[in-house]
Backbone as XML, in Angstrom:
<?xml version="1.0"?>
<chain id="A" units="angstrom">
  <residue number="1" name="MET">
    <atom name="N" x="0.852" y="-1.186" z="0.000"/>
    <atom name="CA" x="0.000" y="0.000" z="0.000"/>
    <atom name="C" x="0.892" y="1.241" z="0.000"/>
  </residue>
  <residue number="2" name="ASP">
    <atom name="N" x="0.585" y="2.154" z="-0.869"/>
    <atom name="CA" x="1.338" y="3.402" z="-0.988"/>
    <atom name="C" x="1.085" y="4.274" z="0.243"/>
  </residue>
  <residue number="3" name="GLU">
    <atom name="N" x="2.103" y="4.997" z="0.693"/>
    <atom name="CA" x="1.974" y="5.841" z="1.891"/>
    <atom name="C" x="0.899" y="6.903" z="1.747"/>
  </residue>
  <residue number="4" name="GLU">
    <atom name="N" x="0.615" y="7.339" z="0.523"/>
    <atom name="CA" x="-0.375" y="8.388" z="0.315"/>
    <atom name="C" x="-1.796" y="7.843" z="0.242"/>
  </residue>
  <residue number="5" name="GLU">
    <atom name="N" x="-1.960" y="6.531" z="0.083"/>
    <atom name="CA" x="-3.291" y="5.933" z="0.022"/>
    <atom name="C" x="-3.928" y="5.926" z="1.404"/>
  </residue>
  <residue number="6" name="GLN">
    <atom name="N" x="-5.243" y="5.971" z="1.408"/>
    <atom name="CA" x="-5.981" y="6.000" z="2.672"/>
    <atom name="C" x="-7.210" y="5.111" z="2.535"/>
  </residue>
  <residue number="7" name="LEU">
    <atom name="N" x="-7.470" y="4.298" z="3.549"/>
    <atom name="CA" x="-8.665" y="3.467" z="3.600"/>
    <atom name="C" x="-9.510" y="3.916" z="4.779"/>
  </residue>
  <residue number="8" name="ALA">
    <atom name="N" x="-10.822" y="3.743" z="4.671"/>
    <atom name="CA" x="-11.720" y="4.124" z="5.764"/>
    <atom name="C" x="-12.534" y="2.908" z="6.178"/>
  </residue>
  <residue number="9" name="PHE">
    <atom name="N" x="-12.727" y="2.754" z="7.490"/>
    <atom name="CA" x="-13.481" y="1.640" z="8.050"/>
    <atom name="C" x="-14.485" y="2.179" z="9.057"/>
  </residue>
  <residue number="10" name="PHE">
    <atom name="N" x="-15.673" y="1.576" z="9.091"/>
    <atom name="CA" x="-16.653" y="1.903" z="10.119"/>
    <atom name="C" x="-16.402" y="0.989" z="11.310"/>
  </residue>
  <residue number="11" name="LEU">
    <atom name="N" x="-16.313" y="1.580" z="12.504"/>
    <atom name="CA" x="-16.037" y="0.828" z="13.726"/>
    <atom name="C" x="-17.162" y="0.995" z="14.724"/>
  </residue>
  <residue number="12" name="GLU">
    <atom name="N" x="-17.329" y="-0.021" z="15.570"/>
    <atom name="CA" x="-18.256" y="0.071" z="16.699"/>
    <atom name="C" x="-17.486" y="-0.240" z="17.967"/>
  </residue>
  <residue number="13" name="TRP">
    <atom name="N" x="-17.788" y="0.492" z="18.996"/>
    <atom name="CA" x="-17.176" y="0.254" z="20.301"/>
    <atom name="C" x="-18.282" y="0.267" z="21.338"/>
  </residue>
  <residue number="14" name="TYR">
    <atom name="N" x="-18.379" y="-0.816" z="22.103"/>
    <atom name="CA" x="-19.371" y="-0.881" z="23.166"/>
    <atom name="C" x="-18.713" y="-0.439" z="24.462"/>
  </residue>
  <residue number="15" name="ASP">
    <atom name="N" x="-19.232" y="0.645" z="25.032"/>
    <atom name="CA" x="-18.733" y="1.172" z="26.300"/>
    <atom name="C" x="-19.524" y="0.507" z="27.418"/>
  </residue>
  <residue number="16" name="SER">
    <atom name="N" x="-18.903" y="-0.420" z="28.115"/>
    <atom name="CA" x="-19.605" y="-1.183" z="29.151"/>
    <atom name="C" x="-19.985" y="-0.325" z="30.353"/>
  </residue>
  <residue number="17" name="GLN">
    <atom name="N" x="-19.272" y="0.749" z="30.607"/>
    <atom name="CA" x="-19.607" y="1.610" z="31.745"/>
    <atom name="C" x="-20.884" y="2.399" z="31.494"/>
  </residue>
  <residue number="18" name="SER">
    <atom name="N" x="-21.047" y="2.928" z="30.287"/>
    <atom name="CA" x="-22.248" y="3.717" z="29.989"/>
    <atom name="C" x="-23.342" y="2.874" z="29.347"/>
  </residue>
  <residue number="19" name="GLY">
    <atom name="N" x="-22.988" y="1.678" z="28.879"/>
    <atom name="CA" x="-23.962" y="0.822" z="28.223"/>
    <atom name="C" x="-24.325" y="1.299" z="26.827"/>
  </residue>
  <residue number="20" name="GLN">
    <atom name="N" x="-23.477" y="2.108" z="26.220"/>
    <atom name="CA" x="-23.756" y="2.664" z="24.897"/>
    <atom name="C" x="-22.808" y="2.097" z="23.845"/>
  </residue>
  <residue number="21" name="LYS">
    <atom name="N" x="-23.334" y="2.000" z="22.638"/>
    <atom name="CA" x="-22.516" y="1.614" z="21.492"/>
    <atom name="C" x="-22.116" y="2.893" z="20.764"/>
  </residue>
  <residue number="22" name="LYS">
    <atom name="N" x="-20.833" y="3.067" z="20.530"/>
    <atom name="CA" x="-20.337" y="4.269" z="19.857"/>
    <atom name="C" x="-19.782" y="3.870" z="18.493"/>
  </residue>
  <residue number="23" name="GLU">
    <atom name="N" x="-20.021" y="4.726" z="17.503"/>
    <atom name="CA" x="-19.587" y="4.441" z="16.140"/>
    <atom name="C" x="-18.542" y="5.460" z="15.688"/>
  </residue>
  <residue number="24" name="TYR">
    <atom name="N" x="-17.529" y="4.952" z="15.009"/>
    <atom name="CA" x="-16.423" y="5.786" z="14.543"/>
    <atom name="C" x="-16.080" y="5.438" z="13.105"/>
  </residue>
  <residue number="25" name="ILE">
    <atom name="N" x="-15.406" y="6.351" z="12.453"/>
    <atom name="CA" x="-14.791" y="6.089" z="11.155"/>
    <atom name="C" x="-13.288" y="6.118" z="11.391"/>
  </residue>
  <residue number="26" name="MET">
    <atom name="N" x="-12.623" y="5.031" z="11.032"/>
    <atom name="CA" x="-11.177" y="4.976" z="11.189"/>
    <atom name="C" x="-10.540" y="5.152" z="9.822"/>
  </residue>
  <residue number="27" name="HIS">
    <atom name="N" x="-9.658" y="6.116" z="9.719"/>
    <atom name="CA" x="-8.888" y="6.328" z="8.497"/>
    <atom name="C" x="-7.530" y="5.669" z="8.709"/>
  </residue>
  <residue number="28" name="TYR">
    <atom name="N" x="-7.211" y="4.709" z="7.851"/>
    <atom name="CA" x="-5.932" y="4.009" z="7.918"/>
    <atom name="C" x="-5.083" y="4.467" z="6.741"/>
  </residue>
  <residue number="29" name="HIS">
    <atom name="N" x="-3.874" y="4.900" z="7.033"/>
    <atom name="CA" x="-2.949" y="5.388" z="6.010"/>
    <atom name="C" x="-1.849" y="4.353" z="5.798"/>
  </residue>
  <residue number="30" name="GLY">
    <atom name="N" x="-1.245" y="4.354" z="4.630"/>
    <atom name="CA" x="-0.230" y="3.376" z="4.269"/>
    <atom name="C" x="1.015" y="3.397" z="5.128"/>
  </residue>
  <residue number="31" name="ASP">
    <atom name="N" x="1.219" y="4.448" z="5.897"/>
    <atom name="CA" x="2.401" y="4.534" z="6.761"/>
    <atom name="C" x="2.098" y="4.076" z="8.192"/>
  </residue>
  <residue number="32" name="ASN">
    <atom name="N" x="1.076" y="3.222" z="8.360"/>
    <atom name="CA" x="0.651" y="2.680" z="9.668"/>
    <atom name="C" x="0.207" y="3.765" z="10.642"/>
  </residue>
  <residue number="33" name="THR">
    <atom name="N" x="-0.435" y="4.794" z="10.135"/>
    <atom name="CA" x="-1.043" y="5.794" z="11.004"/>
    <atom name="C" x="-2.554" y="5.658" z="10.905"/>
  </residue>
  <residue number="34" name="VAL">
    <atom name="N" x="-3.221" y="5.947" z="12.021"/>
    <atom name="CA" x="-4.680" y="5.879" z="12.058"/>
    <atom name="C" x="-5.230" y="7.162" z="12.663"/>
  </residue>
  <residue number="35" name="GLU">
    <atom name="N" x="-6.486" y="7.422" z="12.333"/>
    <atom name="CA" x="-7.196" y="8.586" z="12.844"/>
    <atom name="C" x="-8.643" y="8.152" z="13.052"/>
  </residue>
  <residue number="36" name="LEU">
    <atom name="N" x="-9.241" y="8.530" z="14.178"/>
    <atom name="CA" x="-10.629" y="8.167" z="14.469"/>
    <atom name="C" x="-11.505" y="9.408" z="14.507"/>
  </residue>
  <residue number="37" name="VAL">
    <atom name="N" x="-12.648" y="9.321" z="13.831"/>
    <atom name="CA" x="-13.618" y="10.407" z="13.775"/>
    <atom name="C" x="-14.963" y="9.845" z="14.220"/>
  </residue>
  <residue number="38" name="GLU">
    <atom name="N" x="-15.688" y="10.578" z="15.070"/>
    <atom name="CA" x="-17.015" y="10.142" z="15.485"/>
    <atom name="C" x="-17.923" y="10.149" z="14.267"/>
  </residue>
  <residue number="39" name="ARG">
    <atom name="N" x="-18.616" y="9.047" z="14.059"/>
    <atom name="CA" x="-19.431" y="8.919" z="12.849"/>
    <atom name="C" x="-20.626" y="9.874" z="12.857"/>
  </residue>
  <residue number="40" name="LYS">
    <atom name="N" x="-21.248" y="10.050" z="13.996"/>
    <atom name="CA" x="-22.464" y="10.864" z="14.085"/>
    <atom name="C" x="-22.174" y="12.360" z="13.970"/>
  </residue>
  <residue number="41" name="THR">
    <atom name="N" x="-21.191" y="12.835" z="14.699"/>
    <atom name="CA" x="-20.915" y="14.277" z="14.766"/>
    <atom name="C" x="-19.779" y="14.724" z="13.857"/>
  </residue>
  <residue number="42" name="ARG">
    <atom name="N" x="-19.003" y="13.757" z="13.327"/>
    <atom name="CA" x="-17.828" y="14.039" z="12.494"/>
    <atom name="C" x="-16.730" y="14.784" z="13.253"/>
  </residue>
  <residue number="43" name="LYS">
    <atom name="N" x="-16.765" y="14.702" z="14.578"/>
    <atom name="CA" x="-15.706" y="15.320" z="15.388"/>
    <atom name="C" x="-14.511" y="14.373" z="15.475"/>
  </residue>
  <residue number="44" name="LEU">
    <atom name="N" x="-13.328" y="14.963" z="15.504"/>
    <atom name="CA" x="-12.106" y="14.186" z="15.631"/>
    <atom name="C" x="-12.031" y="13.590" z="17.030"/>
  </residue>
  <residue number="45" name="PHE">
    <atom name="N" x="-11.915" y="12.262" z="17.123"/>
    <atom name="CA" x="-11.808" y="11.576" z="18.407"/>
    <atom name="C" x="-10.349" y="11.272" z="18.738"/>
  </residue>
  <residue number="46" name="LEU">
    <atom name="N" x="-9.591" y="10.868" z="17.738"/>
    <atom name="CA" x="-8.176" y="10.550" z="17.925"/>
    <atom name="C" x="-7.414" y="11.104" z="16.730"/>
  </residue>
  <residue number="47" name="LYS">
    <atom name="N" x="-6.493" y="12.032" z="16.999"/>
    <atom name="CA" x="-5.733" y="12.609" z="15.887"/>
    <atom name="C" x="-4.830" y="11.540" z="15.277"/>
  </residue>
  <residue number="48" name="ARG">
    <atom name="N" x="-4.373" y="11.797" z="14.092"/>
    <atom name="CA" x="-3.558" y="10.843" z="13.351"/>
    <atom name="C" x="-2.277" y="10.533" z="14.115"/>
  </residue>
  <residue number="49" name="ILE">
    <atom name="N" x="-2.127" y="9.248" z="14.459"/>
    <atom name="CA" x="-0.943" y="8.802" z="15.195"/>
    <atom name="C" x="-0.383" y="7.543" z="14.543"/>
  </residue>
  <residue number="50" name="HIS">
    <atom name="N" x="0.883" y="7.317" z="14.760"/>
    <atom name="CA" x="1.558" y="6.129" z="14.239"/>
    <atom name="C" x="1.378" y="4.982" z="15.226"/>
  </residue>
  <residue number="51" name="ILE">
    <atom name="N" x="0.860" y="3.862" z="14.728"/>
    <atom name="CA" x="0.693" y="2.668" z="15.558"/>
    <atom name="C" x="1.340" y="1.505" z="14.811"/>
  </residue>
  <residue number="52" name="PRO">
    <atom name="N" x="2.583" y="1.171" z="15.145"/>
    <atom name="CA" x="3.295" y="0.136" z="14.389"/>
    <atom name="C" x="2.687" y="-1.258" z="14.523"/>
  </residue>
  <residue number="53" name="THR">
    <atom name="N" x="1.907" y="-1.497" z="15.573"/>
    <atom name="CA" x="1.323" y="-2.826" z="15.780"/>
    <atom name="C" x="0.057" y="-3.057" z="14.962"/>
  </residue>
  <residue number="54" name="VAL">
    <atom name="N" x="-0.524" y="-2.017" z="14.373"/>
    <atom name="CA" x="-1.728" y="-2.166" z="13.550"/>
    <atom name="C" x="-1.323" y="-2.132" z="12.079"/>
  </residue>
  <residue number="55" name="THR">
    <atom name="N" x="-1.579" y="-3.248" z="11.393"/>
    <atom name="CA" x="-1.284" y="-3.336" z="9.965"/>
    <atom name="C" x="-2.585" y="-3.569" z="9.203"/>
  </residue>
  <residue number="56" name="LEU">
    <atom name="N" x="-2.512" y="-3.480" z="7.907"/>
    <atom name="CA" x="-3.688" y="-3.687" z="7.071"/>
    <atom name="C" x="-4.259" y="-5.095" z="7.253"/>
  </residue>
  <residue number="57" name="ASP">
    <atom name="N" x="-3.411" y="-6.074" z="7.530"/>
    <atom name="CA" x="-3.872" y="-7.450" z="7.755"/>
    <atom name="C" x="-4.730" y="-7.574" z="9.011"/>
  </residue>
  <residue number="58" name="ASP">
    <atom name="N" x="-4.606" y="-6.649" z="9.954"/>
    <atom name="CA" x="-5.385" y="-6.681" z="11.194"/>
    <atom name="C" x="-6.801" y="-6.141" z="11.009"/>
  </residue>
  <residue number="59" name="LEU">
    <atom name="N" x="-7.072" y="-5.509" z="9.883"/>
    <atom name="CA" x="-8.346" y="-4.826" z="9.669"/>
    <atom name="C" x="-9.253" y="-5.661" z="8.770"/>
  </residue>
  <residue number="60" name="TYR">
    <atom name="N" x="-10.193" y="-6.359" z="9.397"/>
    <atom name="CA" x="-11.149" y="-7.192" z="8.667"/>
    <atom name="C" x="-12.461" y="-7.233" z="9.448"/>
  </residue>
  <residue number="61" name="ILE">
    <atom name="N" x="-13.529" y="-7.656" z="8.783"/>
    <atom name="CA" x="-14.856" y="-7.703" z="9.404"/>
    <atom name="C" x="-14.831" y="-8.642" z="10.602"/>
  </residue>
  <residue number="62" name="GLY">
    <atom name="N" x="-15.280" y="-8.136" z="11.742"/>
    <atom name="CA" x="-15.319" y="-8.922" z="12.968"/>
    <atom name="C" x="-14.021" y="-8.904" z="13.751"/>
  </residue>
  <residue number="63" name="GLY">
    <atom name="N" x="-13.018" y="-8.248" z="13.224"/>
    <atom name="CA" x="-11.722" y="-8.192" z="13.889"/>
    <atom name="C" x="-11.731" y="-7.233" z="15.064"/>
  </residue>
  <residue number="64" name="SER">
    <atom name="N" x="-10.710" y="-7.337" z="15.882"/>
    <atom name="CA" x="-10.570" y="-6.478" z="17.060"/>
    <atom name="C" x="-9.177" y="-5.857" z="17.047"/>
  </residue>
  <residue number="65" name="VAL">
    <atom name="N" x="-9.133" y="-4.540" z="17.269"/>
    <atom name="CA" x="-7.865" y="-3.808" z="17.254"/>
    <atom name="C" x="-7.770" y="-2.990" z="18.526"/>
  </residue>
  <residue number="66" name="ASN">
    <atom name="N" x="-6.637" y="-3.059" z="19.197"/>
    <atom name="CA" x="-6.398" y="-2.245" z="20.394"/>
    <atom name="C" x="-5.539" y="-1.048" z="20.024"/>
  </residue>
  <residue number="67" name="VAL">
    <atom name="N" x="-6.031" y="0.135" z="20.398"/>
    <atom name="CA" x="-5.298" y="1.372" z="20.115"/>
    <atom name="C" x="-4.931" y="2.016" z="21.428"/>
  </residue>
</chain>
């Protein structure tokens, strides 16, 4: 994957303390950086950061990723 390419994924996170399901859009860049945006409000939740442990192979339907 080229460093300038970007993929987007819809994510769900269940917050057990509040009992709510939260939805995000994760932007994955070819240089192993990710950014999370709240799906409903489009507010930035997590600015673009480098996460060397998250690769494109980790991102699939039903998968789990720790950030």
